[in-house]
Tab-separated table of C-alpha atoms and ligand atoms in Angstrom:
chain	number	residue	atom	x	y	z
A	1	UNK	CA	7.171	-5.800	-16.758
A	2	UNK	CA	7.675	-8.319	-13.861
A	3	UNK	CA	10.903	-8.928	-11.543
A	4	UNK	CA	10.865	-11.414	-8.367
A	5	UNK	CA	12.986	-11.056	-5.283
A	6	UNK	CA	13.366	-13.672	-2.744
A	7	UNK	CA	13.535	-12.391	0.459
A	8	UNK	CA	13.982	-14.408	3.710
A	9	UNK	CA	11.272	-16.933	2.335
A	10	UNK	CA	8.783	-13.885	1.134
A	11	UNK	CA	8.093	-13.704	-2.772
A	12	UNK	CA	8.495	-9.772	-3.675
A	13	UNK	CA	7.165	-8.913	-6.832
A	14	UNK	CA	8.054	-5.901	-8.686
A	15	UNK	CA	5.770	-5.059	-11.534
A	16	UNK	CA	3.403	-2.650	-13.695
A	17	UNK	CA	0.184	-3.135	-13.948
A	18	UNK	CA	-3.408	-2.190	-12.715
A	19	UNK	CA	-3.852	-2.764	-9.379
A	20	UNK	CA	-7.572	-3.275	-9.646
A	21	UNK	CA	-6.788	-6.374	-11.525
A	22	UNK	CA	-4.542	-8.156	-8.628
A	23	UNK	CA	-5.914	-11.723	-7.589
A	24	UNK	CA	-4.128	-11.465	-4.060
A	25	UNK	CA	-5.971	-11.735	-0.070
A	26	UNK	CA	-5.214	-8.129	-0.469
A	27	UNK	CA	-4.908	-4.876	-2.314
A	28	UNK	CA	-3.642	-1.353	-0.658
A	29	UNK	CA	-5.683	1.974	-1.057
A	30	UNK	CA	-3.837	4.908	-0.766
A	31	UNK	CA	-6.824	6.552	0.097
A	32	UNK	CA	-7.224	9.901	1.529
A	33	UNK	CA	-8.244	10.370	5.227
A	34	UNK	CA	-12.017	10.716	4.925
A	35	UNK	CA	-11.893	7.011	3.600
A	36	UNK	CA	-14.949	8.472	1.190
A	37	UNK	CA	-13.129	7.974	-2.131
A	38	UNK	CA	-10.916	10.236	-4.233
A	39	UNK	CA	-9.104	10.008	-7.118
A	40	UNK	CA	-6.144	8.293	-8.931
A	41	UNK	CA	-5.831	4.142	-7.560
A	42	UNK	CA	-8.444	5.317	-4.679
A	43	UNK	CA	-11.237	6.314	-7.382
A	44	UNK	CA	-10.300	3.282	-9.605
A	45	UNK	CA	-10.862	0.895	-6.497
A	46	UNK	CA	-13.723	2.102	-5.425
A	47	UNK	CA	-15.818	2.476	-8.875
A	48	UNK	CA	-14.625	-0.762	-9.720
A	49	UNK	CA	-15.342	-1.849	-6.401
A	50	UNK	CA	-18.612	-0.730	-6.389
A	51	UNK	CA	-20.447	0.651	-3.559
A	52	UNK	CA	-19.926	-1.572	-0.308
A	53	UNK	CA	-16.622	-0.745	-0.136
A	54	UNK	CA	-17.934	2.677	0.403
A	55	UNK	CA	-20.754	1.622	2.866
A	56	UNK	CA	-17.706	-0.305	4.962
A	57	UNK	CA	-15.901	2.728	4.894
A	58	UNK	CA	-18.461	4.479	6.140
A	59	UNK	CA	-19.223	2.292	8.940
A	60	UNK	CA	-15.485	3.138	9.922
A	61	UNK	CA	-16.125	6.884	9.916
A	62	UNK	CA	-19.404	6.036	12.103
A	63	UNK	CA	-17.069	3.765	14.853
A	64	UNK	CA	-14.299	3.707	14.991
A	65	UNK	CA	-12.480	7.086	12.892
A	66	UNK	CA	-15.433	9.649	13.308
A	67	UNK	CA	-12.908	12.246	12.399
A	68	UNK	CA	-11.271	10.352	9.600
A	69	UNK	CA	-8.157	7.759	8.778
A	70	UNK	CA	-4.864	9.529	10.405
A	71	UNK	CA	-1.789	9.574	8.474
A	72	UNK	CA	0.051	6.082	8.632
A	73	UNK	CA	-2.799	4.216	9.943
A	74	UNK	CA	-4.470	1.241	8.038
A	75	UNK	CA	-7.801	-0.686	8.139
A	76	UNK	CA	-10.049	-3.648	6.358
A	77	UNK	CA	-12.939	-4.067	4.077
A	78	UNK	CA	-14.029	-5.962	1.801
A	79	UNK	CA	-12.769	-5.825	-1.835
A	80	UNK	CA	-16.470	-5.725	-3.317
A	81	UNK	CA	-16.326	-7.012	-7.010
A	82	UNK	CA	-12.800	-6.532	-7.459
A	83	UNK	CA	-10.867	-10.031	-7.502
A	84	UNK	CA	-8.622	-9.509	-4.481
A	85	UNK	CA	-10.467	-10.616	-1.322
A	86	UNK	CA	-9.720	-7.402	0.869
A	87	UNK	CA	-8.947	-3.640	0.342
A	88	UNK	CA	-6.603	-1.672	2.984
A	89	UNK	CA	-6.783	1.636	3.157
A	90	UNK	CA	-4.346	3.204	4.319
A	91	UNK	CA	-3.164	7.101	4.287
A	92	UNK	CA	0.554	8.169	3.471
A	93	UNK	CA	1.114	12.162	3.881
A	94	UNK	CA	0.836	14.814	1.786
A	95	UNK	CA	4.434	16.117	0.657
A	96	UNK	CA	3.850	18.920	-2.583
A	97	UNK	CA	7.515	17.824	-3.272
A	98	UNK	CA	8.886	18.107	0.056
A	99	UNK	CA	10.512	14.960	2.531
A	100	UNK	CA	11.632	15.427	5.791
A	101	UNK	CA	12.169	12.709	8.634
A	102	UNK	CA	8.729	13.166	9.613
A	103	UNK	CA	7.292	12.393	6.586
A	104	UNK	CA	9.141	9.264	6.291
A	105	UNK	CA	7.843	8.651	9.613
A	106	UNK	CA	4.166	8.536	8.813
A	107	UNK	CA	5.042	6.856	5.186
A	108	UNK	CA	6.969	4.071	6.528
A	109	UNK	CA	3.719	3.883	9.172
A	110	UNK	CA	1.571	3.285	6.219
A	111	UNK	CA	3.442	0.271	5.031
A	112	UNK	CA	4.302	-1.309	7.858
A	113	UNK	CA	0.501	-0.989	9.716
A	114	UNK	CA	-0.472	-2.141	6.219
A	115	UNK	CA	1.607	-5.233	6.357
A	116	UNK	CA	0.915	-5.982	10.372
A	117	UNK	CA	-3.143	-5.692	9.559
A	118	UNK	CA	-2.674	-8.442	6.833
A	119	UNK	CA	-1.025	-10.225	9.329
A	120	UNK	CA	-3.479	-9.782	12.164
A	121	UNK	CA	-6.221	-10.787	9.434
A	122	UNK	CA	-4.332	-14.304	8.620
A	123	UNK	CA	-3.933	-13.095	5.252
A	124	UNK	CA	-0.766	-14.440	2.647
A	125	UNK	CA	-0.347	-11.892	-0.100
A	126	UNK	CA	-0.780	-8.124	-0.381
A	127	UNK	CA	-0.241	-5.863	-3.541
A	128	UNK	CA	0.753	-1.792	-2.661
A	129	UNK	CA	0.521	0.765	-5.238
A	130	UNK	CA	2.833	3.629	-4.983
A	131	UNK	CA	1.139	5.327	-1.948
A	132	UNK	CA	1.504	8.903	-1.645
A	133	UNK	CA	3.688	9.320	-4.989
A	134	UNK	CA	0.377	10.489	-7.046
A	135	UNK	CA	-1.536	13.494	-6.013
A	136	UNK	CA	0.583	13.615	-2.585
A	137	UNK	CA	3.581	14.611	-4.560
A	138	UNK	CA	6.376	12.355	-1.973
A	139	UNK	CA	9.400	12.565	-4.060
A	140	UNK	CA	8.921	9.019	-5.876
A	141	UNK	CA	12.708	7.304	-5.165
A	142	UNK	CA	12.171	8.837	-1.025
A	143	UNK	CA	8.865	6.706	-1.542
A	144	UNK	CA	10.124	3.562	-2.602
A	145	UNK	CA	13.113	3.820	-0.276
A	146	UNK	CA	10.865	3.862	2.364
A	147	UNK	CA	8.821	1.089	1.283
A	148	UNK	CA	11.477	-0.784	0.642
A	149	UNK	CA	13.002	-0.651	4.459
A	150	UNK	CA	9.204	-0.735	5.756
A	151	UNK	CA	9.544	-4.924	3.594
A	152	UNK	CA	12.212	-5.511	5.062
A	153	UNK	CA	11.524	-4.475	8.714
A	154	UNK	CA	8.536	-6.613	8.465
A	155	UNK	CA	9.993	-9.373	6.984
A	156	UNK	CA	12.965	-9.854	9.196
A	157	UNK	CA	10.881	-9.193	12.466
A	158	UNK	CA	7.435	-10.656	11.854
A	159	UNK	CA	7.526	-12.131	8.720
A	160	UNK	CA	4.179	-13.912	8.701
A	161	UNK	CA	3.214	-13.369	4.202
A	162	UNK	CA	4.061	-14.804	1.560
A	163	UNK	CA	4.016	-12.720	-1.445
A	164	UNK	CA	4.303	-8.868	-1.121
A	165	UNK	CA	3.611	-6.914	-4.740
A	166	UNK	CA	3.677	-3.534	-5.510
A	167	UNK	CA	1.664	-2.823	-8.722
A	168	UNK	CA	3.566	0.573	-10.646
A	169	UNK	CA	1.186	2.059	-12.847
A	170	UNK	CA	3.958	3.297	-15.269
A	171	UNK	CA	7.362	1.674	-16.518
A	172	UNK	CA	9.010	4.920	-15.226
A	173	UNK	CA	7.799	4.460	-11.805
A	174	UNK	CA	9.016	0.511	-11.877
A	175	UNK	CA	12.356	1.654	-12.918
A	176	UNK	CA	12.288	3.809	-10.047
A	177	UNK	CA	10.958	1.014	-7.610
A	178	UNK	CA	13.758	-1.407	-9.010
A	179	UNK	CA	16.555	0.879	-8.751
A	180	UNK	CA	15.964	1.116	-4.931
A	181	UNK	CA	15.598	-2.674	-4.672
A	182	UNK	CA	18.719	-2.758	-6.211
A	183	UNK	CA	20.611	-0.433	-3.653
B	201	LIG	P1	-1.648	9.564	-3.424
B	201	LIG	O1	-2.784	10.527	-3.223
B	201	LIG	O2	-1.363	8.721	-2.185
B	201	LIG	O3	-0.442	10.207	-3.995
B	201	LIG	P2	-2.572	8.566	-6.032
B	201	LIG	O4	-3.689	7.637	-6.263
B	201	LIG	O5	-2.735	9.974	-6.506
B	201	LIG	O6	-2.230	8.485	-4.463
B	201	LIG	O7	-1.264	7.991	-6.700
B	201	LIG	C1	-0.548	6.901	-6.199
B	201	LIG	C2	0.025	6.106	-7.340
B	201	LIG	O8	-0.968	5.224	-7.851
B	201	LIG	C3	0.490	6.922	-8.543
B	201	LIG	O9	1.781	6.462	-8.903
B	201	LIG	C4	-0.530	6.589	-9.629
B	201	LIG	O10	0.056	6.608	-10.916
B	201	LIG	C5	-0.911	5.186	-9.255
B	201	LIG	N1	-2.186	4.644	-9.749
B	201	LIG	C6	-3.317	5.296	-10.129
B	201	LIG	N2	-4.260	4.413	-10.502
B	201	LIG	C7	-3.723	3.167	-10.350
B	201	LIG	C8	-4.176	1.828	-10.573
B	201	LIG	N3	-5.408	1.569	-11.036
B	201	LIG	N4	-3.321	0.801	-10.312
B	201	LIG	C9	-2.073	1.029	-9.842
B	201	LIG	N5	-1.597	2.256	-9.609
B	201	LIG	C10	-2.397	3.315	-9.862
């Protein structure tokens, strides 16, 4: 399932799919704040990845995040074998079914340093899975609310891409994703 948006001159695409599989500069982690792999979309990146995404990550801990990613931050590597050309990681909270204006906070954070480090990196297209709606537990409509106004902020203000994608994993979830596009 696939549905465009225009917006201000920026292709959004809302689809399902595996994220893995994108062809775009760059594909979003919603990786966990060691940045040393995990599970759901962070596990399937980095074992199809294979291991230099790891030994960039790595690298990061060593520099410049000894103690780990924070919350809402973002940063580069290389994609590995997977077809995109980049991976960002970056880390959305933890919510066990909770949301609370801080929590959007440090959500919206994740987006919007993801879409500002594409920028900074000269890159055109990006594809987001639906950070912090797996094992996080955000409430999933809260999620794409917020990802939705993180777009938009970026768009309007520093617009600089031209394709943004978020890849659902499940037609449920891209119901979800289009019904907030559609508010
Ligand atoms: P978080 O820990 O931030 O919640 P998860 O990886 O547990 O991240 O889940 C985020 C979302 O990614 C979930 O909706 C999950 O279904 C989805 N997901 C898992 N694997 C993939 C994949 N290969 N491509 C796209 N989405 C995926």
């Amino acid at each position: 399932m696939e549905k465009q948006l225009i917006i201000n001159n920026t292709k959004v695409i809302i689809k399902t799919g595996d994220i893995t599989e994108e062809n775009v500069d760059a594909i979003v982690n919603a990786a966990n704040s060691s940045l040393m792999g995990g599970g759901g979309v962070d596990g399937a990146i980095h074992s199809k990845g294979g291991k230099q995404i790891l030994e960039e990550c790595k690298k990061i801990r060593e520099t410049i995040y000894p103690e780990g990613l924070p919350t809402g931050k973002a940063v580069i590597t290389t994609a590995g074998n997977l077809p995109s050309k980049y991976v960002i990681h970056t880390v959305g909270p933890i919510c066990n079914g909770k949301w609370s204006k801080n929590l959007e906070k440090q959500l919206y954070s994740a987006f919007y340093n993801s879409l500002e480090l594409a920028k900074r990196e000269n890159l055109k297209s990006i594809a987001f899975p639906f950070v912090s709606a797996g094992a996080y537990r955000c409430p999933k409509e809260k999620v794409a609310t917020t990802a939705k106004k993180a777009i938009i902020d970026f768009i309007k203000y520093e617009n600089s891409l031209d394709e943004i994608r978020f890849v659902l994993f499940s037609e449920e979830d891209f119901n979800i994703f289009i019904k907030s596009f559609e508010r």
